[in-house]
mmCIF file of C-alpha atoms in Angstrom:
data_model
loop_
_atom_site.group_PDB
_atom_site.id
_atom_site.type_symbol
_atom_site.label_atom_id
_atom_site.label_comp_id
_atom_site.label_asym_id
_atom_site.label_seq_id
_atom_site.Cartn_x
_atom_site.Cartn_y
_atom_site.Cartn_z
ATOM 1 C CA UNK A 290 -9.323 15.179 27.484
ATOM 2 C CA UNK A 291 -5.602 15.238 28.783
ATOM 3 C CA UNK A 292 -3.555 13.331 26.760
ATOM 4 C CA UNK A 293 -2.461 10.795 28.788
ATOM 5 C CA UNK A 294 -6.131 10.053 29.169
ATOM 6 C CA UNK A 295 -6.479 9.769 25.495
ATOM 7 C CA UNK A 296 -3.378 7.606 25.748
ATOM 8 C CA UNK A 297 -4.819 5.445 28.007
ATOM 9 C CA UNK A 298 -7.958 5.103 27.066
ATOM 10 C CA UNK A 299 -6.606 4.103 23.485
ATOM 11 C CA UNK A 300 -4.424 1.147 25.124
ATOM 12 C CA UNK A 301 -7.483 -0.388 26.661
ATOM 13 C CA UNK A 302 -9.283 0.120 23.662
ATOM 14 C CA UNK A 303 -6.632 -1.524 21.662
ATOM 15 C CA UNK A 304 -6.896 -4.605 24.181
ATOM 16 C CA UNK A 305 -10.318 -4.556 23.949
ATOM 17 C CA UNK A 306 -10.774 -5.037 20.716
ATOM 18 C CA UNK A 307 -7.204 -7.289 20.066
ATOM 19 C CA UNK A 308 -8.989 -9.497 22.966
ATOM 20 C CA UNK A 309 -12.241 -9.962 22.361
ATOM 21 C CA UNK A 310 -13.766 -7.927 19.532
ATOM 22 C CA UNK A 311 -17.365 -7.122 19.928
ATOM 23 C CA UNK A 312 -19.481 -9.643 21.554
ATOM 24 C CA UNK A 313 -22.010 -11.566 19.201
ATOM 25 C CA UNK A 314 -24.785 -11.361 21.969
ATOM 26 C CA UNK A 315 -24.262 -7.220 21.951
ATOM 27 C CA UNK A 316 -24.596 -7.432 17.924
ATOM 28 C CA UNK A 317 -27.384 -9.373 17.875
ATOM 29 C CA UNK A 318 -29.394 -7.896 20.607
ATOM 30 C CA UNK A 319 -28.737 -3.880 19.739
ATOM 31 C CA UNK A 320 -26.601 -3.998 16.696
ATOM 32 C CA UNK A 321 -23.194 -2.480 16.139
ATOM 33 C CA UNK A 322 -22.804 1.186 15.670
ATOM 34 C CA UNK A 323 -21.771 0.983 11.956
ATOM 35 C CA UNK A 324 -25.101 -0.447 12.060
ATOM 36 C CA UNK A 325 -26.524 1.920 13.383
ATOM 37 C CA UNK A 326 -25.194 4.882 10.808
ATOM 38 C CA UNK A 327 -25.894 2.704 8.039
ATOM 39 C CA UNK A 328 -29.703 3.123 8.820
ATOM 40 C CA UNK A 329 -29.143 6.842 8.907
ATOM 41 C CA UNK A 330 -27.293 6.731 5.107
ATOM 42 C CA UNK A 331 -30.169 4.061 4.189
ATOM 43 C CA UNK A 332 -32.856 6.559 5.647
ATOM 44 C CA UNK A 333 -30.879 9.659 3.963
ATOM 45 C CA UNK A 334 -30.449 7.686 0.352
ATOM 46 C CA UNK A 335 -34.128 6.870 -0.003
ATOM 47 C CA UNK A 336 -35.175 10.462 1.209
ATOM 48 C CA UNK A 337 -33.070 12.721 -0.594
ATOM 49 C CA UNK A 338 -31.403 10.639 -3.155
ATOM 50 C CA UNK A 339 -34.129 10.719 -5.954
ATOM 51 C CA UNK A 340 -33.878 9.472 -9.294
ATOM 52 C CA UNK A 341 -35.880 12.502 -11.211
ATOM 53 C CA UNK A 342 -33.754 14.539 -9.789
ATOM 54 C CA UNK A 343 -31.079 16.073 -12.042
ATOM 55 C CA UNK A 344 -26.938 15.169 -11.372
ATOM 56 C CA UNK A 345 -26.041 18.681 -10.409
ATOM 57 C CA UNK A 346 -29.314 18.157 -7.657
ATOM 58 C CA UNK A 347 -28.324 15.083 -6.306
ATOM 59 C CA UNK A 348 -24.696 15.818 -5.957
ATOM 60 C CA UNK A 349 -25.763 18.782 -4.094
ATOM 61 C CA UNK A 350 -28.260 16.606 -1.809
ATOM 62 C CA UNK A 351 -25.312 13.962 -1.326
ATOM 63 C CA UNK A 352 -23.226 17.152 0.223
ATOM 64 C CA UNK A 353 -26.373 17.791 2.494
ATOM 65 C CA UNK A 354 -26.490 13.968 3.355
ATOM 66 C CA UNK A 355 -22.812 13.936 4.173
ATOM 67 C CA UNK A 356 -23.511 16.481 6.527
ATOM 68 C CA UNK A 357 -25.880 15.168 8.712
ATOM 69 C CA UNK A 358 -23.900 11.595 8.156
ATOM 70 C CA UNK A 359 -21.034 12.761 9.999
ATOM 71 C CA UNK A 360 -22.797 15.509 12.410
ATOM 72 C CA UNK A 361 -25.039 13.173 13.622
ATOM 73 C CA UNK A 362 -22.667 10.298 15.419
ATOM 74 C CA UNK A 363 -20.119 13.214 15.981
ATOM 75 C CA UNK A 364 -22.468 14.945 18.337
ATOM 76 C CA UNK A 365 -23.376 11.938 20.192
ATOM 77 C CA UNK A 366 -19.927 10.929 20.688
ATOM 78 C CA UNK A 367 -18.815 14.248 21.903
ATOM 79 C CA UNK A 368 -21.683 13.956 24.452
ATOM 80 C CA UNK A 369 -20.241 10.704 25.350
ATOM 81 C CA UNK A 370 -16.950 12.180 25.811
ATOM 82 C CA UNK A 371 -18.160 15.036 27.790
ATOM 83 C CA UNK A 372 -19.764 13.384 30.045
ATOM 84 C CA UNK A 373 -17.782 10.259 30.916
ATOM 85 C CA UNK A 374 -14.175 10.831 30.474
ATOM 86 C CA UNK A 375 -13.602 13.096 33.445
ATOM 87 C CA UNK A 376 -12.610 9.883 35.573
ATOM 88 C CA UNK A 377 -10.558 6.632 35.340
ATOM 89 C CA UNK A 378 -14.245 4.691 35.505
ATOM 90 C CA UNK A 379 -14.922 7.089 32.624
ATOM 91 C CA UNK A 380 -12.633 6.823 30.984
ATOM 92 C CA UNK A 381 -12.663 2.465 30.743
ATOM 93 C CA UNK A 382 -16.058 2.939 29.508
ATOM 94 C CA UNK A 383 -14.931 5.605 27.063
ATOM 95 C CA UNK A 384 -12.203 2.555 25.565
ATOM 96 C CA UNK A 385 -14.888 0.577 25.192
ATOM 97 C CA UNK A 386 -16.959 2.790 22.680
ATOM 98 C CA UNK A 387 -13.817 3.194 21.047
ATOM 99 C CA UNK A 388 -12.980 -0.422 21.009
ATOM 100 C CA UNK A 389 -16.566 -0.399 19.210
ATOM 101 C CA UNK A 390 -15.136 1.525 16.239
ATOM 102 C CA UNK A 391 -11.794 -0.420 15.974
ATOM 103 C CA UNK A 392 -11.941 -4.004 13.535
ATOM 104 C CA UNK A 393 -8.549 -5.415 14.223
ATOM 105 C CA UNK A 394 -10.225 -8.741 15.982
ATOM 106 C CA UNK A 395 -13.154 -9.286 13.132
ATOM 107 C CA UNK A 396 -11.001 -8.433 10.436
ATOM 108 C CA UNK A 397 -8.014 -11.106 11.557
ATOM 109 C CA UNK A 398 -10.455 -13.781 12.315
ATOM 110 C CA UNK A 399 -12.323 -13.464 9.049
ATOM 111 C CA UNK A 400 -8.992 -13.351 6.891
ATOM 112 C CA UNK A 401 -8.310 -16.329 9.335
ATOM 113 C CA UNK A 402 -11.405 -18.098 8.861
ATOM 114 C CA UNK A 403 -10.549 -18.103 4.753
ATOM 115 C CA UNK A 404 -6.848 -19.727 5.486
ATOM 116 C CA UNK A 405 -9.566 -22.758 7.667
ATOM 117 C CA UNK A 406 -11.456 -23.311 4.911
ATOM 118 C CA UNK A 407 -8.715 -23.859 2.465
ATOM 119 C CA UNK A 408 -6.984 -26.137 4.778
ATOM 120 C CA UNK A 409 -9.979 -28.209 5.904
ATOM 121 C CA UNK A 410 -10.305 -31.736 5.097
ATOM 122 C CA UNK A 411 -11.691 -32.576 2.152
ATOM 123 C CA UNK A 412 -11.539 -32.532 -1.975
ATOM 124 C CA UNK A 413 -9.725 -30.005 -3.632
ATOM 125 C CA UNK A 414 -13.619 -29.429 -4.898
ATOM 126 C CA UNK A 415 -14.541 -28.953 -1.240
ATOM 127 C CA UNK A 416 -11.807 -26.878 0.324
ATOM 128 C CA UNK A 417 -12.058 -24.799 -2.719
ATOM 129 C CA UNK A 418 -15.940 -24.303 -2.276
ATOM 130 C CA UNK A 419 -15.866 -23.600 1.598
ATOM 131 C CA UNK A 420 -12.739 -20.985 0.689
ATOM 132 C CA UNK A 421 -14.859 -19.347 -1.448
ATOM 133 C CA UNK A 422 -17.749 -19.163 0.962
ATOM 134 C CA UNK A 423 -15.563 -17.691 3.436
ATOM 135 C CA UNK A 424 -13.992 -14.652 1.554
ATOM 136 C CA UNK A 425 -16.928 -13.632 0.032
ATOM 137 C CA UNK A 426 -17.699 -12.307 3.581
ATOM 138 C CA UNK A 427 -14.995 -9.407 3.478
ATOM 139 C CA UNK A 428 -14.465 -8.947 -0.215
ATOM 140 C CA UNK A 429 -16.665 -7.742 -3.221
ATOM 141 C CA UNK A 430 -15.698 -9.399 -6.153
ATOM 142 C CA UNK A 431 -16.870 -12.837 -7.868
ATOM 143 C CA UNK A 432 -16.100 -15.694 -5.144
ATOM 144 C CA UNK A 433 -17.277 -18.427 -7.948
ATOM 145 C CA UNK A 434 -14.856 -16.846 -10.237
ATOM 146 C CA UNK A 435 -11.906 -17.063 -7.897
ATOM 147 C CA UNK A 436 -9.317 -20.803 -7.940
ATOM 148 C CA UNK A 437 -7.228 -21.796 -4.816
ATOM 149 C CA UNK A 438 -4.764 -18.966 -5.469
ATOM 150 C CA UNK A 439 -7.403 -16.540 -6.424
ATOM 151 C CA UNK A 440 -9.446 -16.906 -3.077
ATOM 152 C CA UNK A 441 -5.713 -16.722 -0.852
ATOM 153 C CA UNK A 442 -4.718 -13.161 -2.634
ATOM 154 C CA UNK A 443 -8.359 -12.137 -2.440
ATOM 155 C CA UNK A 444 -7.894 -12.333 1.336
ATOM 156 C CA UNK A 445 -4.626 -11.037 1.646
ATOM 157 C CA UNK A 446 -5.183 -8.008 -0.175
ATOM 158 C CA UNK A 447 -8.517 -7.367 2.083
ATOM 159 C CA UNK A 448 -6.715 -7.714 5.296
ATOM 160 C CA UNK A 449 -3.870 -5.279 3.961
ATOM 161 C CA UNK A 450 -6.590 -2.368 2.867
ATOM 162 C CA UNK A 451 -8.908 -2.973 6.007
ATOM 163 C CA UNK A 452 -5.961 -2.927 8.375
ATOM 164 C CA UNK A 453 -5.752 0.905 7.078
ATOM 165 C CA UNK A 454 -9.407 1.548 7.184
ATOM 166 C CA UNK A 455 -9.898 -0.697 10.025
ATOM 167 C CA UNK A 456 -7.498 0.014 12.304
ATOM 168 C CA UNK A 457 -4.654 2.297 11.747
ATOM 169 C CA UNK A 458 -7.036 4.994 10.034
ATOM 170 C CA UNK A 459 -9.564 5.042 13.313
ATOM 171 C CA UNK A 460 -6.727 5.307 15.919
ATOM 172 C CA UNK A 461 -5.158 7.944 14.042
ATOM 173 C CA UNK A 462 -8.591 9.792 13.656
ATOM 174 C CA UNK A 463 -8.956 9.136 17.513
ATOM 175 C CA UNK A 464 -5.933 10.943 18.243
ATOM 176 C CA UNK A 465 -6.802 13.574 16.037
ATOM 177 C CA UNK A 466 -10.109 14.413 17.645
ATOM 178 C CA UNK A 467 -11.094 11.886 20.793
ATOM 179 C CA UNK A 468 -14.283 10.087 20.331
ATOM 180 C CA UNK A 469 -16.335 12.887 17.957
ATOM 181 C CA UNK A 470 -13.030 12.283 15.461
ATOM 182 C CA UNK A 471 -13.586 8.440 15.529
ATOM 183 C CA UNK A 472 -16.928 8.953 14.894
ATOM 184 C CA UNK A 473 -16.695 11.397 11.945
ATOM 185 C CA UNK A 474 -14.170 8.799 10.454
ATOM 186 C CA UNK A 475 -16.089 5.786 10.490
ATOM 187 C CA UNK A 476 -19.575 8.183 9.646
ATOM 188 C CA UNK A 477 -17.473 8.882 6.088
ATOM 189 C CA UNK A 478 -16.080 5.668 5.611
ATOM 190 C CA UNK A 479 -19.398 3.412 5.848
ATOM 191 C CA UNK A 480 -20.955 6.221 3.416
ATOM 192 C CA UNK A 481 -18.432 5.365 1.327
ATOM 193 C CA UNK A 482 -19.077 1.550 1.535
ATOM 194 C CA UNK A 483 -22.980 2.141 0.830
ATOM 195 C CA UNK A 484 -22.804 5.005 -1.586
ATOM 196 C CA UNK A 485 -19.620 6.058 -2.678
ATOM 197 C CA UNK A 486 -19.804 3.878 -6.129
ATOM 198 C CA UNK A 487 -19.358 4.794 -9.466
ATOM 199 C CA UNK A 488 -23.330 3.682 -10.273
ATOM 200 C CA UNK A 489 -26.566 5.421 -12.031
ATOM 201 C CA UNK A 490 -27.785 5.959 -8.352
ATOM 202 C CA UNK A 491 -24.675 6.751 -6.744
ATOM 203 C CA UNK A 492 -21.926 7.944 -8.625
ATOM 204 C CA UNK A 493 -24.270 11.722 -8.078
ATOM 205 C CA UNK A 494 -25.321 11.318 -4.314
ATOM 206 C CA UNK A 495 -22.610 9.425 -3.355
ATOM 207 C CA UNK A 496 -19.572 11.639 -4.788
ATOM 208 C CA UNK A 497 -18.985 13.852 -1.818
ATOM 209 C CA UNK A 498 -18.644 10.619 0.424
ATOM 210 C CA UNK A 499 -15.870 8.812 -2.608
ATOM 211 C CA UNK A 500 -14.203 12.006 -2.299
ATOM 212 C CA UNK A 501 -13.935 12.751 1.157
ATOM 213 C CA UNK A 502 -13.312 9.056 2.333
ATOM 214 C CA UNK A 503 -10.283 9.373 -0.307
ATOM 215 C CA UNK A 504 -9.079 12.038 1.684
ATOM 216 C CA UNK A 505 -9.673 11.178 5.271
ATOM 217 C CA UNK A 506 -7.654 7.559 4.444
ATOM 218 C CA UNK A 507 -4.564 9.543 2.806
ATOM 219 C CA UNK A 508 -2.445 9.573 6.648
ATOM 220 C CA UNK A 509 -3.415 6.272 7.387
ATOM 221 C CA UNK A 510 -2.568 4.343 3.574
ATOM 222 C CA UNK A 511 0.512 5.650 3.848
ATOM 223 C CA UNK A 512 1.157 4.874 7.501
ATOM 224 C CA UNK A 513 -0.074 1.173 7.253
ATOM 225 C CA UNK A 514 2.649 0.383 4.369
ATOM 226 C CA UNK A 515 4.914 1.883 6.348
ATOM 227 C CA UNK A 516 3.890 -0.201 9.450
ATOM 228 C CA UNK A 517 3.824 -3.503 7.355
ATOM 229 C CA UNK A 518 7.516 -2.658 6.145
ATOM 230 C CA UNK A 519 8.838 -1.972 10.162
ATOM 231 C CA UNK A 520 6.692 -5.283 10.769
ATOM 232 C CA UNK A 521 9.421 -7.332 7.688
ATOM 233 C CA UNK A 522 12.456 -6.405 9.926
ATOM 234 C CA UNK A 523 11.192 -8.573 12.594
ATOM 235 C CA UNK A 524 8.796 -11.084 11.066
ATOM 236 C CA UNK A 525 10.973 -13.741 9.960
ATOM 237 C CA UNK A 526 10.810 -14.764 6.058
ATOM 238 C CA UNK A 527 9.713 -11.291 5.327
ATOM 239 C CA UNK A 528 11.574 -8.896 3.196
ATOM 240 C CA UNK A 529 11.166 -5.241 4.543
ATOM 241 C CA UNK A 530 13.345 -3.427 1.659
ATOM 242 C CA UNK A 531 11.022 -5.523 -1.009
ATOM 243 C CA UNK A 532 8.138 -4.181 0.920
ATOM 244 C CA UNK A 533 9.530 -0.256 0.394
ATOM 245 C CA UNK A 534 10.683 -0.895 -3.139
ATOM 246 C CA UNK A 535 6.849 -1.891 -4.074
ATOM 247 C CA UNK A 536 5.126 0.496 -2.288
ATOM 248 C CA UNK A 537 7.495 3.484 -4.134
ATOM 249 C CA UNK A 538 7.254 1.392 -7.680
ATOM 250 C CA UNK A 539 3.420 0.158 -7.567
ATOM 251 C CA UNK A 540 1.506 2.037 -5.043
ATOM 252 C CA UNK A 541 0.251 4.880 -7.313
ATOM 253 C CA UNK A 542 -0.646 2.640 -9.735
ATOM 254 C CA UNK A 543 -3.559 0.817 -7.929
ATOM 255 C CA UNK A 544 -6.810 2.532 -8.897
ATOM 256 C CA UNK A 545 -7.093 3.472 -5.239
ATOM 257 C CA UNK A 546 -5.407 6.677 -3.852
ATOM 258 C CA UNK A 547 -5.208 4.556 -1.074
ATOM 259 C CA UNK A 548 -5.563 0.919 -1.433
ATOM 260 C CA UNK A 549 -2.140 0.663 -3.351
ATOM 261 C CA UNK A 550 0.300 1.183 -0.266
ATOM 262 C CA UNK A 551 -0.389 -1.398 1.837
ATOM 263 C CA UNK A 552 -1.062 -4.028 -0.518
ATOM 264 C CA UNK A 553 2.128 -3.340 -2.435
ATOM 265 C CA UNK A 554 3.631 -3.176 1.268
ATOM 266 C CA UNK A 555 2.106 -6.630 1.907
ATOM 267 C CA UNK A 556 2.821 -7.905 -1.489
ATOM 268 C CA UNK A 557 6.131 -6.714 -1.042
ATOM 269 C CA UNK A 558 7.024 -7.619 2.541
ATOM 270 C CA UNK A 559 5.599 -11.588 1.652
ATOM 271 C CA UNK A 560 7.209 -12.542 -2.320
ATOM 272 C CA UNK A 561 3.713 -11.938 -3.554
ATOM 273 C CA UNK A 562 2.129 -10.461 -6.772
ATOM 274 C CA UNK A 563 -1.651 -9.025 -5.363
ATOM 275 C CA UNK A 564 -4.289 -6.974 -7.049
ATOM 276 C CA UNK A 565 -4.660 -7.233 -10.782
ATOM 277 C CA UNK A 566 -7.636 -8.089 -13.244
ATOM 278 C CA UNK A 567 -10.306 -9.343 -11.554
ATOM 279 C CA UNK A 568 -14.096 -10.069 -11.958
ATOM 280 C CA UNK A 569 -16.574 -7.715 -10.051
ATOM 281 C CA UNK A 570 -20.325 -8.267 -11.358
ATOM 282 C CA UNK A 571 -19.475 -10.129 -14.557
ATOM 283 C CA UNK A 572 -17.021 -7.634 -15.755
ATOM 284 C CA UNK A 573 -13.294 -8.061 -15.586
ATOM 285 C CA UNK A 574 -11.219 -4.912 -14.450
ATOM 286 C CA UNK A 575 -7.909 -4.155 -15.215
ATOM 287 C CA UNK A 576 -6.170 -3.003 -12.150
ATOM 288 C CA UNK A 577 -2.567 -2.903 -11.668
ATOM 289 C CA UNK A 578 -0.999 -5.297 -10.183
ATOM 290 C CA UNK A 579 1.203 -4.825 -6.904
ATOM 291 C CA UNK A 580 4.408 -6.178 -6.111
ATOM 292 C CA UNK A 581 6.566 -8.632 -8.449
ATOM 293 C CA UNK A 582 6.599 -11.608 -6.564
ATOM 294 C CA UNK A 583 4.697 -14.763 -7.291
ATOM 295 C CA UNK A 584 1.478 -14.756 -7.981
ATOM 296 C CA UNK A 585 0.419 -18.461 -6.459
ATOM 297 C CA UNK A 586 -0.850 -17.458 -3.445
ATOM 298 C CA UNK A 587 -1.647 -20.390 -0.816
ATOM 299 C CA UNK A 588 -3.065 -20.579 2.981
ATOM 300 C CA UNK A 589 0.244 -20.565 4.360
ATOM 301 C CA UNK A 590 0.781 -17.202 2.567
ATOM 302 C CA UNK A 591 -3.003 -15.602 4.307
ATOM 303 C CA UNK A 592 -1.542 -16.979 7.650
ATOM 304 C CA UNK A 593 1.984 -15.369 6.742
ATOM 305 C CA UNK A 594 -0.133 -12.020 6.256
ATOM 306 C CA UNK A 595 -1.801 -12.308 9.440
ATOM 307 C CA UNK A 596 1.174 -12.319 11.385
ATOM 308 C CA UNK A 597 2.438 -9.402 9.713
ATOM 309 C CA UNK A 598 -0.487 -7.501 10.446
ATOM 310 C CA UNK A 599 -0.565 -8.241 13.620
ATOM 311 C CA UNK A 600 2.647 -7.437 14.360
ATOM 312 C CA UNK A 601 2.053 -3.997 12.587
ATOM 313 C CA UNK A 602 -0.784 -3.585 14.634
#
């Protein structure tokens, strides 16, 4: 592919996605194709990942699992490309695989939907309740354990990480290698999200797909801060030099090689203290916090986060 097709064909995907997302009535009548490799990792964790097995056995399966993971929707997506992209009709409906692969419209009206819920009508009780509902969607941790302030920087700091793995990482991986690249990209990075954890099941099978997602997100962290600081200069209220100052002060602090630039970027860029202890299954970690700001987060401050992301973006 020439690169002013790739060009191309990344714009429309771009508007694809920025416009319209992926249709509910496509997801609901064939699935998405995250979907679809999570059955593969599902299939390939209760074939080969096997608990009588010893650790040095079922890192060495993971490997072989993380193999076929990423071969797997990297061959079909180079047969795509192959086979479409050698015409401008091709090449729309190569955008709109890609569009598939990109989050930027699910991600900004989830993180929206959370900002809603906190300003709906209602009790404090109420607001507080449907808030919680509402981030629990994109984030991991304890929604009953969260307050007001606690369910705002809960958001925040998932639209700041998932703008790097949900958008910045795939178009750079897109560049990189077309549609196959893409594919290998989000192969890794939804292994990651179903194995990759530090577990009696996982932390074995799943440690070639921790390590490797930690790797493939390195460009695109570090990119994505960047982006959210050259998104301060023009975003009015936003402090771009704050932005730099906590990405070079807190970023390698976060427990993530990755996570910690563009959520001290964000925390930066918006007067805000993110991260920190939290609660994740009962148990309260002790990450690091990012930025030095304030740590009272509100709706207005998700809704000041979207626009910086989507001026990034």
């Amino acid at each position: 592919m020439s690169v002013d097709m790739l060009l191309v064909t990344l714009l429309i995907a771009l508007c694809v996605d920025g416009g319209v997302g992926y249709p509910g009535a496509v997801f609901r009548a064939v699935g998405h194709p995250v979907t679809w490799i999570g059955a593969l990792i599902g299939w390939l964790d209760r074939t080969l990942n096997q608990a009588a097995s010893s650790f040095a056995v079922r890192r060495s399966t993971g490997v072989v699992a993380l193999v076929v993971i990423i071969a797997v929707p990297a061959a079909i997506a180079f047969a795509i490309q192959h086979f479409v992209a050698s015409s401008w009709l091709g090449t729309a409906v190569l955008a709109i695989a890609v569009a598939s692969l990109f989050a930027s419209r699910s991600l900004y009206d989830h993180v929206r939907d959370v900002a809603g819920a906190l300003e709906s009508t209602g009790s404090a009780a109420e607001t507080l309740a449907a808030g919680r509902v509402a981030v629990a969607r994109i984030v991991g941790r304890d929604p009953d354990a969260l307050d007001e302030s606690g369910v705002a920087r809960a958001a925040i700091e998932s639209l700041a990480e998932n703008a790097s793995d949900g958008v910045v990482a795939p178009v750079i991986w897109f560049l990189i290698g077309g549609l196959p690249g893409l594919a290998a990209y989000k192969a890794i990075n939804t292994a990651d999200s179903m194995i990759g954890h530090r577990t009696p099941k996982h932390e074995a099978f799943g440690w070639a797909s921790a390590r490797l997602d930690d790797l493939v997100n390195l460009p695109a962290s570090r990119a994505t801060g960047a982006l959210f600081a050259l998104a301060a200069v023009v975003n009015p209220g936003a402090a771009p030099g704050a932005a730099v100052a906590a990405m070079a002060r807190d970023a390698n602090g976060h427990r993530s090689p990755n996570a910690g630039w563009p959520e001290s970027a964000m925390a930066g860029a918006l007067g805000l203290k993110l991260n920190g202890p939290r609660q994740y299954g009962g148990q309260i970690t002790t990450d690091a916090y990012m930025g030095n700001g304030r740590r009272e987060a509100t709706a207005a401050d998700i809704r000041r986060a979207l626009r910086l992301a989507f001026i990034a973006w």
